XYZ file of C-alpha atoms in Angstrom:
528
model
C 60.613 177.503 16.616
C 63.943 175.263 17.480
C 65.971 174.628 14.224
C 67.473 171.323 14.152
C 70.291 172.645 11.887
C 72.007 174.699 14.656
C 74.227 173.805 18.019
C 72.842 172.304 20.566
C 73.065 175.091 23.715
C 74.506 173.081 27.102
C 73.925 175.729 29.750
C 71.903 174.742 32.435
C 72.551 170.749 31.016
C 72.563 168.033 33.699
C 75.528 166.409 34.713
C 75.722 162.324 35.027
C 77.352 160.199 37.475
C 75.865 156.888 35.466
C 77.706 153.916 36.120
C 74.255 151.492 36.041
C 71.231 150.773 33.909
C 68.296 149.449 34.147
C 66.320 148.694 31.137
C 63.050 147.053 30.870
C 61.834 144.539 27.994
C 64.337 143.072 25.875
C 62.184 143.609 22.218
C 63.823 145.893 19.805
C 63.905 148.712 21.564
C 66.103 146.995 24.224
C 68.130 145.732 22.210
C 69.336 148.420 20.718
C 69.787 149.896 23.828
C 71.634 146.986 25.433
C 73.925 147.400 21.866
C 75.124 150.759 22.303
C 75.422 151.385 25.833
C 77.536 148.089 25.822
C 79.277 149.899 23.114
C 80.528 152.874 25.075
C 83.688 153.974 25.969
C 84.942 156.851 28.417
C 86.964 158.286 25.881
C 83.900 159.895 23.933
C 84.119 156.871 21.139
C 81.617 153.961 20.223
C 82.919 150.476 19.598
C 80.246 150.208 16.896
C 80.323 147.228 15.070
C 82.490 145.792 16.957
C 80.812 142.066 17.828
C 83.341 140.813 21.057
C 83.988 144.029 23.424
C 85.117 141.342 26.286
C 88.216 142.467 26.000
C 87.375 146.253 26.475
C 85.692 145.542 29.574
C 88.248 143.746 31.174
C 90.352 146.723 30.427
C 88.025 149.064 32.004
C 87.462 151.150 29.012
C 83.337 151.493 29.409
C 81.217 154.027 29.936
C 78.790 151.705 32.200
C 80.083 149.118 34.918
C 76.538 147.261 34.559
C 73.526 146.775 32.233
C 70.390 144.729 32.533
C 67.761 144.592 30.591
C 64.631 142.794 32.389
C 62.520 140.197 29.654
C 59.550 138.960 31.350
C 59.335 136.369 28.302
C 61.871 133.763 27.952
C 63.309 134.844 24.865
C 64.130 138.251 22.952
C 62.215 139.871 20.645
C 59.092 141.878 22.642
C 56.098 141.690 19.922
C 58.225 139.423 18.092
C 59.133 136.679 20.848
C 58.818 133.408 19.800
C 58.536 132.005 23.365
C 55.156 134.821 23.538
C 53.469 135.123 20.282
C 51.094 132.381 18.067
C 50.379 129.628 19.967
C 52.459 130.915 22.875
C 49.922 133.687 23.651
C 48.677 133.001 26.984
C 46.709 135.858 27.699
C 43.046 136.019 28.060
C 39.802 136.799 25.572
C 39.215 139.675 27.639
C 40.166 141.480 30.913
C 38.589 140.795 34.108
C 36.405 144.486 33.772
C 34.328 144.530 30.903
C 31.054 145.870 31.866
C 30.506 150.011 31.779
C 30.380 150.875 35.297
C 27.838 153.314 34.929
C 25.748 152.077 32.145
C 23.063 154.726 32.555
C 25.497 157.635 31.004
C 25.176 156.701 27.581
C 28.056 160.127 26.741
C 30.176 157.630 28.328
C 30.183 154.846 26.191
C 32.524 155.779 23.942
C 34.644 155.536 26.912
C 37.766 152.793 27.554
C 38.387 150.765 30.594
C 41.136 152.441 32.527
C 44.766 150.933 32.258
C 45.164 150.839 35.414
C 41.745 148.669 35.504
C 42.645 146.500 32.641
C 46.805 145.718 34.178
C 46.217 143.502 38.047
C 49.391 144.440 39.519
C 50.548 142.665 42.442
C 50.293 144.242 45.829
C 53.197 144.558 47.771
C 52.089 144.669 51.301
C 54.418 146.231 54.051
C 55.445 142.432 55.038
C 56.458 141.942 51.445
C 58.550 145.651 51.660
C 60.082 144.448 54.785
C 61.525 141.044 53.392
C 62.164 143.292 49.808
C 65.217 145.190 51.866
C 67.632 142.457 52.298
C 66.521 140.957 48.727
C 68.921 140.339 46.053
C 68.884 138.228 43.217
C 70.868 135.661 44.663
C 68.355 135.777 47.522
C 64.902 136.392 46.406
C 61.461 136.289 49.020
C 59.262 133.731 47.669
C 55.951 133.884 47.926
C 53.567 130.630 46.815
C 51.464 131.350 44.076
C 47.264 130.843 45.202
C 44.372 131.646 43.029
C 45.067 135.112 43.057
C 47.959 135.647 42.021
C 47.615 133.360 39.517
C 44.818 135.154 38.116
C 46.823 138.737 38.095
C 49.651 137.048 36.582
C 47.560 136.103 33.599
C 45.953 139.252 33.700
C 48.753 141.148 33.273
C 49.216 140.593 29.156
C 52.089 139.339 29.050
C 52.111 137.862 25.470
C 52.516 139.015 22.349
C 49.980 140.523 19.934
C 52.112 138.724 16.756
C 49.976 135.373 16.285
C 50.231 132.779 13.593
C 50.768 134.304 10.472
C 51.367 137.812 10.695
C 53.560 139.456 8.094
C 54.826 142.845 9.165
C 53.802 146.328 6.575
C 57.167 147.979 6.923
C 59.885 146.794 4.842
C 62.426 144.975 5.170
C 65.257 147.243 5.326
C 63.613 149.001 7.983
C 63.356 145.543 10.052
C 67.402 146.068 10.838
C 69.368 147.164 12.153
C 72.290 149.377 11.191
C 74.725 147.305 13.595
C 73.275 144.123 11.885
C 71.991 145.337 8.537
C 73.476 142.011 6.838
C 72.657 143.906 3.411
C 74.263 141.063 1.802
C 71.228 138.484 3.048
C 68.703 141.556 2.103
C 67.954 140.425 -1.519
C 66.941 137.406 -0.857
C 64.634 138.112 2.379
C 63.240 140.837 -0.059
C 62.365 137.789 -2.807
C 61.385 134.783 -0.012
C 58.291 135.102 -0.649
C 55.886 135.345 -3.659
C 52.957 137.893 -2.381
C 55.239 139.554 -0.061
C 58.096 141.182 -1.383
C 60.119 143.321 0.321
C 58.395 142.118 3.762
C 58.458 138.968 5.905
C 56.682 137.135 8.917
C 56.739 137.428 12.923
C 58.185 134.219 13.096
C 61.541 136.149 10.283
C 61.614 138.947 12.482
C 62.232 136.774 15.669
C 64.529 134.890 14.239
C 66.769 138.075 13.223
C 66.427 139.665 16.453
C 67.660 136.077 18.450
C 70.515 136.482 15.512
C 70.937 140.016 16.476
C 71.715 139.030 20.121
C 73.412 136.286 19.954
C 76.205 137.542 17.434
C 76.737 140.652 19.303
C 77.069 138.972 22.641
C 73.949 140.588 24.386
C 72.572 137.788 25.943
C 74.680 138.556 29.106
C 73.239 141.272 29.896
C 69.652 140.013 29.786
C 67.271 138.351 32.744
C 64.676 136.147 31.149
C 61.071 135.355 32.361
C 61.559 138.803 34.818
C 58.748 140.922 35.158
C 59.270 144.408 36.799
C 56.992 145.332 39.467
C 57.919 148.701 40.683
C 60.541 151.912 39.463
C 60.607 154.333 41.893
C 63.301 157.394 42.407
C 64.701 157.061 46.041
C 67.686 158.794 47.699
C 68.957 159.622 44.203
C 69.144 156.445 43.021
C 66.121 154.386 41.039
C 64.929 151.350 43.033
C 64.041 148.738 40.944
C 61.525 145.418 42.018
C 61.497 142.741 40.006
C 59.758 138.940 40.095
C 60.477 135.876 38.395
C 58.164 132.780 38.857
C 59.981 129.239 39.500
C 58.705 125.907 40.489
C 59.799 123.579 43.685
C 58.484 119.851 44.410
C 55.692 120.870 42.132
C 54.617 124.275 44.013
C 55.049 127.453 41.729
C 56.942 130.427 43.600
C 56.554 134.184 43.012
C 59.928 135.439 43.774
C 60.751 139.348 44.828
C 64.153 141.418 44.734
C 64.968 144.690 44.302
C 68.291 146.345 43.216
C 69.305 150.291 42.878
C 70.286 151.522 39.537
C 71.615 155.064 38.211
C 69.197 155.232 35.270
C 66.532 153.396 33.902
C 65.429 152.781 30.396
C 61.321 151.720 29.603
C 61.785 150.111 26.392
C 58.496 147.683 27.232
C 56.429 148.650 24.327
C 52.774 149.073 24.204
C 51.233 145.656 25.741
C 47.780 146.489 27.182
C 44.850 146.443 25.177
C 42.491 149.293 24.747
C 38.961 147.943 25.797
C 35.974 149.888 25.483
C 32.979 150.262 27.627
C 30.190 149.008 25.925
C 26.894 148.194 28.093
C 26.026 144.459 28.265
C 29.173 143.168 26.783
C 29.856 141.072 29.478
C 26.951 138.565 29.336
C 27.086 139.212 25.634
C 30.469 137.238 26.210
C 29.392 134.494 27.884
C 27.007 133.711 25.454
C 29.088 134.481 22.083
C 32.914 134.225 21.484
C 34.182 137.626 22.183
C 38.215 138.093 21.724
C 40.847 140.797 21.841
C 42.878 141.015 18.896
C 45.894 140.779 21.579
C 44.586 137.482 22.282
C 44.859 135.546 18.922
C 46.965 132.468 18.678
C 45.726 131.656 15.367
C 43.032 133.377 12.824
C 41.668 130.317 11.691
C 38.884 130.336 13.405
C 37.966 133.779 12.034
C 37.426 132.248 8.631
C 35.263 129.987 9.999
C 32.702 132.583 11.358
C 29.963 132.980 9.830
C 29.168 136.253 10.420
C 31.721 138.351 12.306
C 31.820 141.686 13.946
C 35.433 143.926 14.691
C 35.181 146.751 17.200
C 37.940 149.457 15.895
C 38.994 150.427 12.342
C 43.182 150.580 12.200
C 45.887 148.448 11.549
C 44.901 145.630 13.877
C 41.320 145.296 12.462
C 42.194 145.568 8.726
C 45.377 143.207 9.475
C 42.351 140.788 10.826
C 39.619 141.280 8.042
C 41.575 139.557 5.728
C 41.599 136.111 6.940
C 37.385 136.501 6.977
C 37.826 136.022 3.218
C 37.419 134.763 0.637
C 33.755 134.577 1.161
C 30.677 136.391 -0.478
C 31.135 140.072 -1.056
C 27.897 140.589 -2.486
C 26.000 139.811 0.847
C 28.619 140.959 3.161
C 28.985 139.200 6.558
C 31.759 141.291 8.093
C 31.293 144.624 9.860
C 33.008 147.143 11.457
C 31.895 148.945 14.201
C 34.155 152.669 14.132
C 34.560 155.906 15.730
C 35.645 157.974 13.722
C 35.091 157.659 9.568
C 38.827 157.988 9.152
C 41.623 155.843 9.784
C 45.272 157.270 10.509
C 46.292 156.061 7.208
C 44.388 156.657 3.724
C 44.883 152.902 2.544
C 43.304 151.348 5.829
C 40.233 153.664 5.448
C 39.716 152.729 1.520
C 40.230 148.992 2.467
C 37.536 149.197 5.179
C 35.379 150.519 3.223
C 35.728 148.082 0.729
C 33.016 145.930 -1.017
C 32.010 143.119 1.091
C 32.626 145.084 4.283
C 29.404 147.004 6.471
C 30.458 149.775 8.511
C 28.779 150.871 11.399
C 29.248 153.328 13.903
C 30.017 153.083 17.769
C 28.436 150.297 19.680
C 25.887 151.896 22.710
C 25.093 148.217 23.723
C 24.915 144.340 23.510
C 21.492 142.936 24.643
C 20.772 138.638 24.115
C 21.771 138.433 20.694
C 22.067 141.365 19.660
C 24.236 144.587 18.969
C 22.699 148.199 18.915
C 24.907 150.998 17.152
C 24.937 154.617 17.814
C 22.875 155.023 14.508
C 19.548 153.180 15.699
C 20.200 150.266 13.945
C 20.307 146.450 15.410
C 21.982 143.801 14.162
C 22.214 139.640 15.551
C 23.607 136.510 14.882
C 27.483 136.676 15.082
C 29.763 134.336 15.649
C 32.328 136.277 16.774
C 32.740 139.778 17.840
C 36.632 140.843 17.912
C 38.220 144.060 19.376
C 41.070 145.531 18.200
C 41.349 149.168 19.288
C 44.679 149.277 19.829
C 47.536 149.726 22.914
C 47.640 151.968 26.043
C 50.801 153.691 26.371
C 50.868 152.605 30.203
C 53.736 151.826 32.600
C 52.533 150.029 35.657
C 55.520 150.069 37.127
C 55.917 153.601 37.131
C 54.246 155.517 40.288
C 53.053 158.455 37.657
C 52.785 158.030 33.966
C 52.506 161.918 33.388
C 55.595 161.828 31.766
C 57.121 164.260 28.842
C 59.761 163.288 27.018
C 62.492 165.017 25.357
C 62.966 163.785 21.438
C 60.559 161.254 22.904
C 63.423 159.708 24.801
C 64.444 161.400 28.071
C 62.737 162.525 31.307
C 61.827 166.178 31.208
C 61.835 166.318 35.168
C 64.735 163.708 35.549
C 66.490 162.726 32.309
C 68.063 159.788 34.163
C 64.725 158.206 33.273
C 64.177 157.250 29.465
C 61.827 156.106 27.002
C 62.790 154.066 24.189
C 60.129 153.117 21.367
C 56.725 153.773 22.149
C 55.397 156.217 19.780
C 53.466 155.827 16.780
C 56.421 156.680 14.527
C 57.899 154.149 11.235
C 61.466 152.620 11.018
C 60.892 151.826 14.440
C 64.236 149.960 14.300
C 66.452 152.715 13.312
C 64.281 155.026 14.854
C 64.847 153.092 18.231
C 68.691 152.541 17.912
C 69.066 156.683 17.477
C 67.567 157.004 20.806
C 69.969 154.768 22.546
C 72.762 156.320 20.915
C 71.820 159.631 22.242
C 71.289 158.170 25.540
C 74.339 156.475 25.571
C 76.270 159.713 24.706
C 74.318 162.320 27.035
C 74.503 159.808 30.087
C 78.416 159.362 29.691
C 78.706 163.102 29.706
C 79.868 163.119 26.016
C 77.413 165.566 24.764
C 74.733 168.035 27.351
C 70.561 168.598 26.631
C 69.135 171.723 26.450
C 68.200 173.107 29.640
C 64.538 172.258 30.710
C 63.034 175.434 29.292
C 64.475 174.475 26.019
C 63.262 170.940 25.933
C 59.720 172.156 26.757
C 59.834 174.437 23.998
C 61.667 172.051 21.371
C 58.337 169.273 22.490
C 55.419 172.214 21.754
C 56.800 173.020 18.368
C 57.259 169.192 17.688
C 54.918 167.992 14.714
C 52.299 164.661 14.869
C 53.947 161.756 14.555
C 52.063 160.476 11.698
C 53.223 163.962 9.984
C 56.368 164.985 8.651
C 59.915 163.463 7.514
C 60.297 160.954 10.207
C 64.502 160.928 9.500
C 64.644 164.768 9.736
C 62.256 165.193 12.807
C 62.867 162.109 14.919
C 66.245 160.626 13.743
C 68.656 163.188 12.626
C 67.840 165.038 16.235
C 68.835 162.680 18.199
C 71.744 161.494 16.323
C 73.462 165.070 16.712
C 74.033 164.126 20.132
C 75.964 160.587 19.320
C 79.485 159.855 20.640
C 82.422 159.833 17.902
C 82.480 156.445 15.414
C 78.183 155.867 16.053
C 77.371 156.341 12.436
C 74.084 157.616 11.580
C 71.468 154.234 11.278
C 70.491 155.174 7.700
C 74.199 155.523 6.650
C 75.450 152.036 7.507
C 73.304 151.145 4.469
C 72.628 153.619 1.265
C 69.891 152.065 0.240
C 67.752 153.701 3.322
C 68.375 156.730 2.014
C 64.646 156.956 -0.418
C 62.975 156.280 2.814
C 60.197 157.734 1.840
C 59.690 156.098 -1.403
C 59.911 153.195 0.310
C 57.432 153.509 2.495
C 55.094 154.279 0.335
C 56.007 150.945 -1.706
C 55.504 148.922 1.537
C 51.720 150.627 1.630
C 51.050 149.174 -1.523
C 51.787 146.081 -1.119
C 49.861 145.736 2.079
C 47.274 147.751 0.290
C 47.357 144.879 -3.053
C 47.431 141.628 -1.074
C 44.288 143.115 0.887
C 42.226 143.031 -2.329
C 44.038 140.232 -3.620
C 42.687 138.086 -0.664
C 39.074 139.785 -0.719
C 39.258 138.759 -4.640
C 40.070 135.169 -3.817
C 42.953 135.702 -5.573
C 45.594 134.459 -3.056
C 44.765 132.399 0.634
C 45.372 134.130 3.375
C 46.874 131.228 5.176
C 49.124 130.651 2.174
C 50.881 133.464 0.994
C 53.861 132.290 0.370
């Protein structure tokens, strides 16, 4: 097995000629990217924590000639936009497909509706490719928007899953960044507010990120309400297409361009919702309100259901349940339809198996008004039927999405491709930030990966992600391959160091304010 204590080897290691970057989605994950490749130098060194590097640049002293990171909302911030979450979520209940498409193979209905299903791209015809070679930004082809591509652009779920509300369950310390920890601000984001200590809201998170940006000076390397179509390796270089959607005399305009970049970053998170087949759910939904959790502006309305029904059994769901009470416990009104009895983490499976809460297995179909489950057993009359089983780890840009990643971050078959964020790993912030310092190192020929073989090896002895020390498997790895001055993300502030004390103490708060809002103890809707 690799030991993470000893040199990394270099023979065989790639050498870089990367002068430009694409990176796609500007949420946390791009932003620490955009931070420390802006950051470095030729010399070897980081400018870390340096705010104003305009004066490096002029000089000629970086790494990388240009960066772009491509937001397809109109503001930072990915799950946490505030121009894409609450009541800025624009995505629909449900995707176009919801029906099984073989509903007589009931081993099948356990089954999810493809990605690739779910995600309408748009087609780019060989008239479209034609124009696309003398595109530029400056000059884009614009195409007029008709009922079609209107209906693929909503279709293509680009909101945010964050809606009114939603407090995060890591804390706070975790939420920052070690370029913009602002410890000195961290006791009293930790005290803000009464039933949340130690956490905070979408709407705080936003906010910091937008701070996070703006006082480093990232903004100029980021193209807003850009969505990118197509990544594809030609000639050596990556060929990126891109579209951005602007009106004339009243007549919305698809617009296409395509520029060539040395590497390319997918820092777009996980966006698509996992949908299951279940037979009859589509008249079922024409007939009852049927929602993805990815769809929520507000959970009002899930109070106000009299008898409601959630499809999945992790995070999302539980997150969800709680705004169903307070309400009677002793004839219980919520279920939860599940797959397996377990959820990932011990506190989510206690809570939904909580008093006032039926579980049920796997749904095999909806018929009129009612539900069938795996076990024989029927039930009818709800109000609302939500699903929340979670993301697709899709790129639809991508022509293949076999992928394996090195440290979860670079290309095993061309390491000038790179994934940042994306797994199902905590401190996603520092967590993030130690990929892009890697990345910024290896790509500026500062440090050398393993050779090929080695990586493979290194990613079969790798342990689950929910397993483990998450600093000493996924962290500390990566950061042995930072250029000179990048401190390590959980030295820039001490108090990261009991990590995983305090991850447990985030759990139980979650885990409290669940039972302290089934109680009637606290509103759901006013926890602060």
């Amino acid at each position: 097995m690799y030991s993470f204590d000893k040199p990394m080897t270099i023979h065989e290691a790639p050498q870089f000629n990367i002068k430009s970057i694409a990176i796609i989605g500007a949420g946390p994950s791009g932003i620490a990217s955009l931070y420390d490749l802006s950051r470095s130098k030729k010399d070897g060194t980081s400018l870390f924590g340096v705010t104003d590097i305009s004066k490096n640049e002029e000089a000629g002293e970086m790494a990388f000639d240009e960066i772009v990171a491509f937001e397809r909302n109109a503001t930072v911030g990915g799950v946490w936009s505030k121009s894409a979450f609450g009541k800025n979520n624009k995505d629909p209940d449900l995707p176009l497909e919801v029906s099984n498409h073989n509903d007589d193979k009931q081993d099948q209905l356990v089954d999810t509706i493809r990605p690739d299903v779910i995600y309408k791209k748009f087609e780019i015809d060989q008239k479209l490719e034609d124009k696309l070679n003398s595109s530029s930004l400056e000059k884009p082809v614009s195409i007029p928007f008709d009922d079609k591509l209107k209906t693929y652009f909503q279709h293509q779920w680009r909101s945010s899953a964050a809606y009114e509300g939603l407090f995060t369950n890591v804390t706070n310390r975790y939420m920052r960044f070690s370029f913009h920890e602002k410890t000195d601000e961290l006791k009293e984001v930790n005290t803000k507010y009464k039933y949340l200590p130690n956490l905070q809201f979408a709407s705080d998170v936003g906010e910091y990120l937008e701070d996070a940006v703006k006082t480093n000076n990232l903004s100029k390397y980021i193209r807003f309400n850009t969505n990118v179509e197509r990544v594809r390796k030609l000639d050596g270089k990556w060929e990126v297409v891109v579209s951005f959607v602007s009106e004339v005399d009243g007549v919305n305009y698809l617009n296409w361009y395509k520029q060539y970049f040395d590497a390319v970053i997918v820092g777009n998170g996980k966006t698509l919702p996992v949908v299951p087949y279940i037979k009859g759910l589509k008249e079922y939904s024409s007939n009852h309100k049927v929602k993805l959790a990815k769809s929520i502006q507000d959970p009002r309305f899930i109070k106000e259901s009299n008898k409601i029904l959630f499809i999945g059994a992790s995070v999302s769901s539980i997150d969800l349940i709680q705004y169903c009470f307070p309400r009677d416990i002793d004839n219980p009104s919520v279920f939860i339809s599940r797959r397996t009895p377990k959820a990932h983490l011990d506190w989510l499976t206690t809570a939904g198996y909580s008093k006032g809460i039926i579980n049920k297995p796997t749904i095999t179909k909806f018929e009129n008004d009612e539900v069938h489950f795996a076990d024989g057993t029927v039930e009818k009359g709800f109000d609302t039927v939500i699903i929340a089983c979670g993301y697709h780890m899709y790129y639809p840009f991508l022509e293949t999405q076999n992928h394996q990643w090195f440290e979860y971050t670079f290309s095993t078959d061309d390491p000038s491709l790179a994934l940042v964020g994306n797994t199902y790993a905590g401190f996603f912030f520092n967590r993030v930030e130690s990929q892009a310092a890697a990345l910024s190192s290896v790509w500026s020929n500062n440090s050398k990966l393993p050779s090929k073989a080695e990586q493979l090896a290194i990613i079969e002895n790798k342990p689950p992600l929910f397993t483990g020390n998450i600093k000493q498997y996924f962290i500390d790895p990566l950061m042995k391959y930072a250029l000179k001055g990048r401190p390590h993300p959980f030295a820039v502030n001490p108090d990261k160091s009991d990590h995983v004390f305090h991850m447990v103490e985030g759990s139980l708060t979650i885990q409290g304010l669940f039972y302290k809002i089934r109680n009637g103890e606290v509103d759901p809707f006013n926890i602060t």
